[in-house]
PDB file of C-alpha atoms in Angstrom:
ATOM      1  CA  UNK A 286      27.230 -34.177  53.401  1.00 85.00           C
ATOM      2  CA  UNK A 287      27.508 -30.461  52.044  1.00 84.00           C
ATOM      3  CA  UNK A 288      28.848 -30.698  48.393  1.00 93.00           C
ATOM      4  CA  UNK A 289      29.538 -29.727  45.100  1.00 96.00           C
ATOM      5  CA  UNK A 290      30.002 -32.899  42.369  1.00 96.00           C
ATOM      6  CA  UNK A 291      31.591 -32.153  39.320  1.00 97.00           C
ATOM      7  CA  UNK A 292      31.776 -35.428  36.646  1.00 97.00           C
ATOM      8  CA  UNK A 293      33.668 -36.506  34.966  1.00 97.00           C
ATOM      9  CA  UNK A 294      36.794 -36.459  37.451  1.00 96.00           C
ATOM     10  CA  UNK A 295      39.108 -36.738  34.002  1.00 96.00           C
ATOM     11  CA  UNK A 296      38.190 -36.323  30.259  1.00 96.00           C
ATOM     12  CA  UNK A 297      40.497 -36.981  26.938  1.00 96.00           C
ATOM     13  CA  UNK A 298      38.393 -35.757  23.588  1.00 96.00           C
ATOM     14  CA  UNK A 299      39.143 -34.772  20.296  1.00 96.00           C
ATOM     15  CA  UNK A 300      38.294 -31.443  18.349  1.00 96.00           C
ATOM     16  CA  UNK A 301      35.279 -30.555  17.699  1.00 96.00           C
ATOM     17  CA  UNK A 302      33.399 -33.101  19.526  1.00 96.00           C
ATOM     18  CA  UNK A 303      30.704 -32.033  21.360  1.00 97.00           C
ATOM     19  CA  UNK A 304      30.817 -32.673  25.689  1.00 97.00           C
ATOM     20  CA  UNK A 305      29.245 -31.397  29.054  1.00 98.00           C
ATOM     21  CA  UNK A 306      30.374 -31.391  32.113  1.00 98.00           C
ATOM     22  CA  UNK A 307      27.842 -31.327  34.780  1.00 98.00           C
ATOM     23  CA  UNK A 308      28.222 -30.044  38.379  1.00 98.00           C
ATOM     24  CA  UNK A 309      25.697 -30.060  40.913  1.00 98.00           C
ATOM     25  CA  UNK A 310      25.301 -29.031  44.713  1.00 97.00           C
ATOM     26  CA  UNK A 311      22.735 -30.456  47.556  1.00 96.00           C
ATOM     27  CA  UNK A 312      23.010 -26.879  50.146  1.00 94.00           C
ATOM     28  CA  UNK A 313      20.411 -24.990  48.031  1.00 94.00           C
ATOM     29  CA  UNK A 314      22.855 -22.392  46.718  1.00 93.00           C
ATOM     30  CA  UNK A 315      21.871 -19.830  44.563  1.00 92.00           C
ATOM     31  CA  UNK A 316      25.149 -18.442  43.240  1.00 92.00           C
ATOM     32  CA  UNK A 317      27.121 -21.079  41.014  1.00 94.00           C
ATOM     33  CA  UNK A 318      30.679 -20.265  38.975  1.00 95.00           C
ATOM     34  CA  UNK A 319      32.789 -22.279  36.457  1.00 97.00           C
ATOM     35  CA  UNK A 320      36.808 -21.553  36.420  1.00 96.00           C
ATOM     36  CA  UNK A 321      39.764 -22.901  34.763  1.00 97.00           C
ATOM     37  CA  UNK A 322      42.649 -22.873  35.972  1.00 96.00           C
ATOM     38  CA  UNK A 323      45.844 -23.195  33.839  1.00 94.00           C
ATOM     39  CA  UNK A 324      49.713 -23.070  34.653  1.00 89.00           C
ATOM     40  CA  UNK A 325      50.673 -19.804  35.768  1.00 85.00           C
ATOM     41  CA  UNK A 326      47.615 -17.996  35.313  1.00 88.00           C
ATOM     42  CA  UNK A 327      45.459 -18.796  38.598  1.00 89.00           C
ATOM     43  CA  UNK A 328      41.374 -19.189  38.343  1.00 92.00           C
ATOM     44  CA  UNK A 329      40.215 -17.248  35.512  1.00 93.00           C
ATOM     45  CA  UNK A 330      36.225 -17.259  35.907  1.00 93.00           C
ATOM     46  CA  UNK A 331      34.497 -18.841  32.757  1.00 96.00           C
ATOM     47  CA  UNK A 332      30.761 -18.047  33.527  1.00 95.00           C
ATOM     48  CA  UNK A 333      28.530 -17.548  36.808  1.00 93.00           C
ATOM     49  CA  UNK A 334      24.947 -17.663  37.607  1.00 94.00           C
ATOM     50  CA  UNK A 335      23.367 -15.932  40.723  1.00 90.00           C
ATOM     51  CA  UNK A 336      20.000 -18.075  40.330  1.00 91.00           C
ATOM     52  CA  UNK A 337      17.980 -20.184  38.251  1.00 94.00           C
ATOM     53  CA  UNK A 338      17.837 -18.749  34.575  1.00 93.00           C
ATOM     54  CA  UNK A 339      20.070 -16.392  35.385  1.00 92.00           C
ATOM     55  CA  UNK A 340      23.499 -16.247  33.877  1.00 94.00           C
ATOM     56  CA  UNK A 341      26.601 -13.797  32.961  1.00 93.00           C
ATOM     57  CA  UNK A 342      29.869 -14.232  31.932  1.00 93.00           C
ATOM     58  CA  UNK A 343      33.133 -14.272  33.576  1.00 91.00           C
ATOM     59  CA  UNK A 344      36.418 -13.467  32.143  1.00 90.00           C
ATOM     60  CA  UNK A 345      37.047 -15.960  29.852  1.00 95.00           C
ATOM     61  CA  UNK A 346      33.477 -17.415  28.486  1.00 97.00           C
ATOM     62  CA  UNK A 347      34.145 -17.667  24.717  1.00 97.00           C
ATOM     63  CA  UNK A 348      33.897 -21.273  23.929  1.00 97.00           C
ATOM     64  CA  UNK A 349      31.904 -22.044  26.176  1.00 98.00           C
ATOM     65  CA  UNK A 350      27.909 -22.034  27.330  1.00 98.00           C
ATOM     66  CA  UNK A 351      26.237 -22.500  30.819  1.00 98.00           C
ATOM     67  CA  UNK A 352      22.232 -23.434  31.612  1.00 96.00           C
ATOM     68  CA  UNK A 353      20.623 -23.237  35.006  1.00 97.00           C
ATOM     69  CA  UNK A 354      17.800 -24.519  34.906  1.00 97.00           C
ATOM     70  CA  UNK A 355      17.376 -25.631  37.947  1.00 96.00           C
ATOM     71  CA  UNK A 356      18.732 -24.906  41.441  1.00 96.00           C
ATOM     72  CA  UNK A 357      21.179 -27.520  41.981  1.00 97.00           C
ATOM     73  CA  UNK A 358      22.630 -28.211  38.680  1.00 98.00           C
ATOM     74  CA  UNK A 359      25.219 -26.142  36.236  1.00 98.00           C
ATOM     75  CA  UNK A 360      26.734 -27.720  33.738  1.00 98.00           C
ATOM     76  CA  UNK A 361      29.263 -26.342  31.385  1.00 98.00           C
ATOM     77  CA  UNK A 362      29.218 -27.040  27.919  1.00 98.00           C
ATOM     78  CA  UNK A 363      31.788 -27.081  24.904  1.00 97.00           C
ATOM     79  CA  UNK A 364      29.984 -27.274  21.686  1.00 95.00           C
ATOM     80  CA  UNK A 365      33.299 -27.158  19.546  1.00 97.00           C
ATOM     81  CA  UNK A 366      35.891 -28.383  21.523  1.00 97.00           C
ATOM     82  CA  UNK A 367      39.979 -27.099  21.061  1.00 97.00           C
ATOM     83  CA  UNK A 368      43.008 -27.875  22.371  1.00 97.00           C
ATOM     84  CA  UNK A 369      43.490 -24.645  23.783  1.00 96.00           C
ATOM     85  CA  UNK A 370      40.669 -25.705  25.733  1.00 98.00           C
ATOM     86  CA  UNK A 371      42.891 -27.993  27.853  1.00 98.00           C
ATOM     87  CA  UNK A 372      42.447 -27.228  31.328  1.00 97.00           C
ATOM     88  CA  UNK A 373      41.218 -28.398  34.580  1.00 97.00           C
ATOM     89  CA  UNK A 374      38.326 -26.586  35.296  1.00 98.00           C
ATOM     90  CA  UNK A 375      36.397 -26.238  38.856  1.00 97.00           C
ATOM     91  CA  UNK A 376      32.650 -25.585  39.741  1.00 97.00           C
ATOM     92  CA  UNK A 377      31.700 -23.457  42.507  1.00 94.00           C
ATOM     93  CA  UNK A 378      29.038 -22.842  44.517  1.00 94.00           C
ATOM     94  CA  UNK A 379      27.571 -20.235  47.332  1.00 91.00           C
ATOM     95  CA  UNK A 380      24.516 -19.053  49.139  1.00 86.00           C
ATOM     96  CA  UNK A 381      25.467 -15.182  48.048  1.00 78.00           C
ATOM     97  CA  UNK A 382      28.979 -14.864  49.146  1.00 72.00           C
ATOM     98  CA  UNK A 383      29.017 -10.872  48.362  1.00 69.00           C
ATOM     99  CA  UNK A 384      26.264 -10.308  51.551  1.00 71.00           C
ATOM    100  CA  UNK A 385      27.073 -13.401  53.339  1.00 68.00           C
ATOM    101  CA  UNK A 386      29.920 -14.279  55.355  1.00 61.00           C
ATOM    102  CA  UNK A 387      30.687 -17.680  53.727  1.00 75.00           C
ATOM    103  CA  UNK A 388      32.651 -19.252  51.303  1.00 83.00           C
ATOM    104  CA  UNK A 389      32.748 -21.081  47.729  1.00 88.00           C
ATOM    105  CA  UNK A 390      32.425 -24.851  48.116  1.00 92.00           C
ATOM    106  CA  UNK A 391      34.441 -25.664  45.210  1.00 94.00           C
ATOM    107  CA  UNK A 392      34.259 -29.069  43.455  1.00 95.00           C
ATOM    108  CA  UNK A 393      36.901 -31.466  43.162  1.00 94.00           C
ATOM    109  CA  UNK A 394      37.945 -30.514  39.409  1.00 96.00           C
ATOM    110  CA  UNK A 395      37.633 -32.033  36.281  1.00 97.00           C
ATOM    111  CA  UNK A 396      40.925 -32.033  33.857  1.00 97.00           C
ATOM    112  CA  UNK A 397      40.366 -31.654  30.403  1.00 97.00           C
ATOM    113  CA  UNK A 398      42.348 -32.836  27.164  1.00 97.00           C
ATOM    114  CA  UNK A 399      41.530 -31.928  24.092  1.00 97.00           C
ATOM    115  CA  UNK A 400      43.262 -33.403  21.432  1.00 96.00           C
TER     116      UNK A 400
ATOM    117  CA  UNK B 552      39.754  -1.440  35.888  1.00 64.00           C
ATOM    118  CA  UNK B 553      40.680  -3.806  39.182  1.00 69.00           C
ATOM    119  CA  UNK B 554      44.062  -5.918  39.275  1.00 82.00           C
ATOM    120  CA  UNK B 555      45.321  -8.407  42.278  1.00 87.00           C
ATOM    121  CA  UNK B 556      48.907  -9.324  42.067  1.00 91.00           C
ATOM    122  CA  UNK B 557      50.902 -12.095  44.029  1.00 94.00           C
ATOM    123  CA  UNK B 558      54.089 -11.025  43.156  1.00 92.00           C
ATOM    124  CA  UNK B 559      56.240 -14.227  44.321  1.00 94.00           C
ATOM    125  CA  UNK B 560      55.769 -16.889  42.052  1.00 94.00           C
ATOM    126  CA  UNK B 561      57.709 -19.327  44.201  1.00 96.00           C
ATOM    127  CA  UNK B 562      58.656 -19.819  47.332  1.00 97.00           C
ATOM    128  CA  UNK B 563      61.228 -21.791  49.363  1.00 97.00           C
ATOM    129  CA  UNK B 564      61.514 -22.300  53.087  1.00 97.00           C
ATOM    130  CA  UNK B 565      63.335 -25.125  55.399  1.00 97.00           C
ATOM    131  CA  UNK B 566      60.577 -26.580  57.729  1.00 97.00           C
ATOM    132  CA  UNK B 567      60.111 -24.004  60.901  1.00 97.00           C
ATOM    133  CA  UNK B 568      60.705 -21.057  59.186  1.00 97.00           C
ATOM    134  CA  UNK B 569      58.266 -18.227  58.863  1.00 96.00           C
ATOM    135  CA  UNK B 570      56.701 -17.232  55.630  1.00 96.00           C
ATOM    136  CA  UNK B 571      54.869 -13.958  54.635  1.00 95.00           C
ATOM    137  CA  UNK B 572      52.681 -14.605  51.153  1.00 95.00           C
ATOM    138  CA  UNK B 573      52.049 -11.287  49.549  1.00 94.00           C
ATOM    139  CA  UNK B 574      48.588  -9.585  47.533  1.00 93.00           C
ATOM    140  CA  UNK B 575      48.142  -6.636  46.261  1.00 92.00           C
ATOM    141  CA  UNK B 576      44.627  -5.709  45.128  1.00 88.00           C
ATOM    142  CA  UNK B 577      44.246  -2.456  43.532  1.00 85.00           C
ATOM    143  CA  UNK B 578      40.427  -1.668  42.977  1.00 80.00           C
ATOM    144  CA  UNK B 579      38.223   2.033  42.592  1.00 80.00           C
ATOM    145  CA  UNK B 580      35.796   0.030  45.030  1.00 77.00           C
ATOM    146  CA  UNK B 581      35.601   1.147  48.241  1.00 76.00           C
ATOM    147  CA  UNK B 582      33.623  -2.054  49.589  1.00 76.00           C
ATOM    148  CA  UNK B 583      34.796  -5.467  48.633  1.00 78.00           C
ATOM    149  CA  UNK B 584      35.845  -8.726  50.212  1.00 81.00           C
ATOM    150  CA  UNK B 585      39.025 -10.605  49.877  1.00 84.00           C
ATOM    151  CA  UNK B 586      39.982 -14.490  50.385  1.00 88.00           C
ATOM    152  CA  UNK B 587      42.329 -16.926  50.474  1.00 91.00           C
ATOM    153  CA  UNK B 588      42.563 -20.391  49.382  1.00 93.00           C
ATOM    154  CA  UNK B 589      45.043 -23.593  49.236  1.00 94.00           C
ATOM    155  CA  UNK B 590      45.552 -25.939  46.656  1.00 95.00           C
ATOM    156  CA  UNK B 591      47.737 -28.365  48.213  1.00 95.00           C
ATOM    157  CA  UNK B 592      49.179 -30.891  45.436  1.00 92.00           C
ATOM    158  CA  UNK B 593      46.070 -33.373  45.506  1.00 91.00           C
ATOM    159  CA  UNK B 594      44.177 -30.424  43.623  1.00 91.00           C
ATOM    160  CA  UNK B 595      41.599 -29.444  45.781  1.00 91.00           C
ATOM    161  CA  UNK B 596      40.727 -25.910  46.693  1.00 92.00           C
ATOM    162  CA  UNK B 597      40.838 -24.909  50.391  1.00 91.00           C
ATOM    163  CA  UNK B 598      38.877 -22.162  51.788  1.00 88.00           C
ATOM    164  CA  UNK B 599      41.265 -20.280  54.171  1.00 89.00           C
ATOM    165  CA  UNK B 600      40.215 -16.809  55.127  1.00 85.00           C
ATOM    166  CA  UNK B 601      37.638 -13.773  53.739  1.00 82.00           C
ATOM    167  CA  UNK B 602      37.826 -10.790  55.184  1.00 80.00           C
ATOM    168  CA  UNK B 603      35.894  -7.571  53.997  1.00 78.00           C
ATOM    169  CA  UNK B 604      37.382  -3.820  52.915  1.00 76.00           C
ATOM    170  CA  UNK B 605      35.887  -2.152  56.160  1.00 75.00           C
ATOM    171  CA  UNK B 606      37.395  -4.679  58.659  1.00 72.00           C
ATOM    172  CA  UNK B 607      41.456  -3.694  59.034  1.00 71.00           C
ATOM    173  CA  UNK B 608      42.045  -6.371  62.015  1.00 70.00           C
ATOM    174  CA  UNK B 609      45.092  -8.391  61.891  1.00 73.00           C
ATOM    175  CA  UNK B 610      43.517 -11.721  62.691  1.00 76.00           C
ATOM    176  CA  UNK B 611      45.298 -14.923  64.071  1.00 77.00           C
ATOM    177  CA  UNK B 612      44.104 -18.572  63.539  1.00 79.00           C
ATOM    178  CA  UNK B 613      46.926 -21.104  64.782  1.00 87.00           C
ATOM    179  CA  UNK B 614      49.737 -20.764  62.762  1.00 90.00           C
ATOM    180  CA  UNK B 615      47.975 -18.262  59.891  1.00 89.00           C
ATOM    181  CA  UNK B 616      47.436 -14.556  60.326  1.00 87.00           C
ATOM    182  CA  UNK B 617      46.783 -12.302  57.768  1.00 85.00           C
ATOM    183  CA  UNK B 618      47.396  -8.670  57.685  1.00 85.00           C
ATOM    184  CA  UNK B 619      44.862  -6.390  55.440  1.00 84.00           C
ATOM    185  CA  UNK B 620      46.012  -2.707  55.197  1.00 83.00           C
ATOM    186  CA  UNK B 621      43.529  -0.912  53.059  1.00 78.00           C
ATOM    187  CA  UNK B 622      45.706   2.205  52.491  1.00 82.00           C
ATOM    188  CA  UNK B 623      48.192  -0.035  50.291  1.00 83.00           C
ATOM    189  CA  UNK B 624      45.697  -2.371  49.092  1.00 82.00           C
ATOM    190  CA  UNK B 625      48.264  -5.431  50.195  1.00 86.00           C
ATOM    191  CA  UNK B 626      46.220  -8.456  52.195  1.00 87.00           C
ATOM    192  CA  UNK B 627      49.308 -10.447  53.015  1.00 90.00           C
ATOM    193  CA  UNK B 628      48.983 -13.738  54.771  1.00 89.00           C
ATOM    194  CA  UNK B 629      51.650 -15.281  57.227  1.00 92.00           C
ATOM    195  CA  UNK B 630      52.322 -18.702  58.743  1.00 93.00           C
ATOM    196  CA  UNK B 631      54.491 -19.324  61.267  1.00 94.00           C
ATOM    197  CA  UNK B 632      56.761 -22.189  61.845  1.00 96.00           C
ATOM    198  CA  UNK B 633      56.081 -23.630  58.549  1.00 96.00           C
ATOM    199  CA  UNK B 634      55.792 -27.903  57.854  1.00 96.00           C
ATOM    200  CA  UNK B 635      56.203 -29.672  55.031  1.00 96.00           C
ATOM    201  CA  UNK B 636      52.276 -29.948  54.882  1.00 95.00           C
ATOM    202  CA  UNK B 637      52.127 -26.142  54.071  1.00 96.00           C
ATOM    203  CA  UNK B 638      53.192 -26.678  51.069  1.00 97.00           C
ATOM    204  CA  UNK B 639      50.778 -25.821  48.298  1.00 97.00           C
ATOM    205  CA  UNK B 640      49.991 -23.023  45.939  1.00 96.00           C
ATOM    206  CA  UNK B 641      48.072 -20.095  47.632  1.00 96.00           C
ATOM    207  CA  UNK B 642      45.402 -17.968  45.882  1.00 94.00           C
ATOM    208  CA  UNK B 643      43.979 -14.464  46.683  1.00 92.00           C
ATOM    209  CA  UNK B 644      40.863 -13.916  46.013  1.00 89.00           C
ATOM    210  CA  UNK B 645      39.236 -10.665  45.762  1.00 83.00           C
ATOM    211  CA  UNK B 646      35.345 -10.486  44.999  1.00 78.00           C
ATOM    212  CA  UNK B 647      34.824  -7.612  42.502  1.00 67.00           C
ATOM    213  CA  UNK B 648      32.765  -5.150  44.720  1.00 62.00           C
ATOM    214  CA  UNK B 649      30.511  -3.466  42.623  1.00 58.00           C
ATOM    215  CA  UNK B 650      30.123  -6.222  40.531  1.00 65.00           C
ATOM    216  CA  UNK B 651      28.430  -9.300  41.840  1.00 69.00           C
ATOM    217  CA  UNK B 652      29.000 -12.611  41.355  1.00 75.00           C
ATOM    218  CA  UNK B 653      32.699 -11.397  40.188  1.00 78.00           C
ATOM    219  CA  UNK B 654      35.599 -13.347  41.771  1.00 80.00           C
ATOM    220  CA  UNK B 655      38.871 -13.126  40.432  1.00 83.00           C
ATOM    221  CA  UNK B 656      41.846 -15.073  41.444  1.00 89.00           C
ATOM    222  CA  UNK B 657      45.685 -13.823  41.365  1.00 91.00           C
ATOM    223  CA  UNK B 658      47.754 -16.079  39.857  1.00 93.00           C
ATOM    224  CA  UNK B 659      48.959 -17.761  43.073  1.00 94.00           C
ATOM    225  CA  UNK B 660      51.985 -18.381  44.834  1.00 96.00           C
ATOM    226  CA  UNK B 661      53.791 -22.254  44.992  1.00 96.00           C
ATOM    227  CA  UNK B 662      55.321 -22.780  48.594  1.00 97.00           C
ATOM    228  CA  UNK B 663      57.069 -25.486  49.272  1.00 97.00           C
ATOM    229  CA  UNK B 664      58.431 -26.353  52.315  1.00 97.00           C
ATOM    230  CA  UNK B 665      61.069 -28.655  52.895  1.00 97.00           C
ATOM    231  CA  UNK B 666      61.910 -31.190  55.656  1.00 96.00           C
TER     232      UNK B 666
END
């Protein structure tokens, strides 16, 4: 079955304390995306990759950092975790949506407390 | 610089009724894409529609049509006869044209429909 698996599902840490959170997708894509999404403020796009080793930022990427290095897997990482960081936060993934007539397969989200 | 706004932050209809969802994408680009997506209240994200900036077709799919008028950059969406299982928040979607990867989400719009 076609998906994208983000882990963990839920999350409670504390300040400061290093974590990753690892998505990963079996239909070969090579464009993957991390957004969080927060009350009243929609998606805002975190960081995106378009292959393997290759990675730019989105709208809101301080705090965080990204590594592809391989095809499948993107996992977003929070070196110095802070409440602000609270979220629920959603992988994405896509052949090359911007020539293809397709979709993002999003994952099923992982919330995020940060105490 | 681009900007998508969904105006209604909330919506309420009785079951049956029609509802019109608005988006307004302003954008310099001349050739982008737009979509739409559900999050019902389980969380997930639901791919709904993409259409692109050259394609000005109303289009129909069982109780959803959209309507995409270039000229005043609105891409509004429409269900008829609303149910209760309608109810979600709906996101639009534009992909940022000249710059790829770039999706940004509007901050959505909460329907609920009631019995």
């Amino acid at each position: 079955e076609a998906q994208v698996t983000q882990n963990p599902r839920y999350l409670i840490t504390v300040t400061g304390k290093k974590l990753t959170v690892t998505c990963s997708q079996n239909m070969n894509h090579e464009y993957m995306s991390w957004y969080r999404q927060d009350p009243g403020l929609g998606l805002r796009q975190i960081y995106y990759s378009m292959n393997v080793e290759v990675t730019d930022k989105g709208d809101v990427p301080e705090g965080y950092k990204v590594s592809r290095k391989e095809k499948r897997n993107f996992p977003l990482i929070l070196e110095s975790p802070s409440p602000n960081q609270t979220s629920l936060y959603f992988c994405a993934s896509s052949l090359r949506f911007w020539e293809t007539n397709e979709k993002l397969f999003f994952g099923s989200g992982t919330q995020l407390s940060v105490l | 610089a681009q900007k998508v706004t969904q105006a209604q932050t909330e919506i309420s209809v009785v079951e049956k009724e029609d509802v019109t969802l608005d988006c307004v994408y302003e954008t310099r680009d001349t050739t982008y894409y737009l979509f739409w997506y559900k999050q019902p209240p389980s969380g997930e994200l639901v791919f709904l529609i993409r259409r692109n900036s050259f394609d000005e077709q109303n289009e129909i799919s069982g109780r959803y049509s959209w309507n995409f008028q270039k000229s005043t950059s609105s891409f509004n969406f429409t269900i008829t006869a609303s149910q209760v299982v309608d109810s979600a928040v709906y996101f639009c979607a534009p992909d940022r044209g000249s710059t790829l990867g770039r999706l940004y989400f509007g901050r959505g719009t909460q329907l609920t429909v009631w019995p």
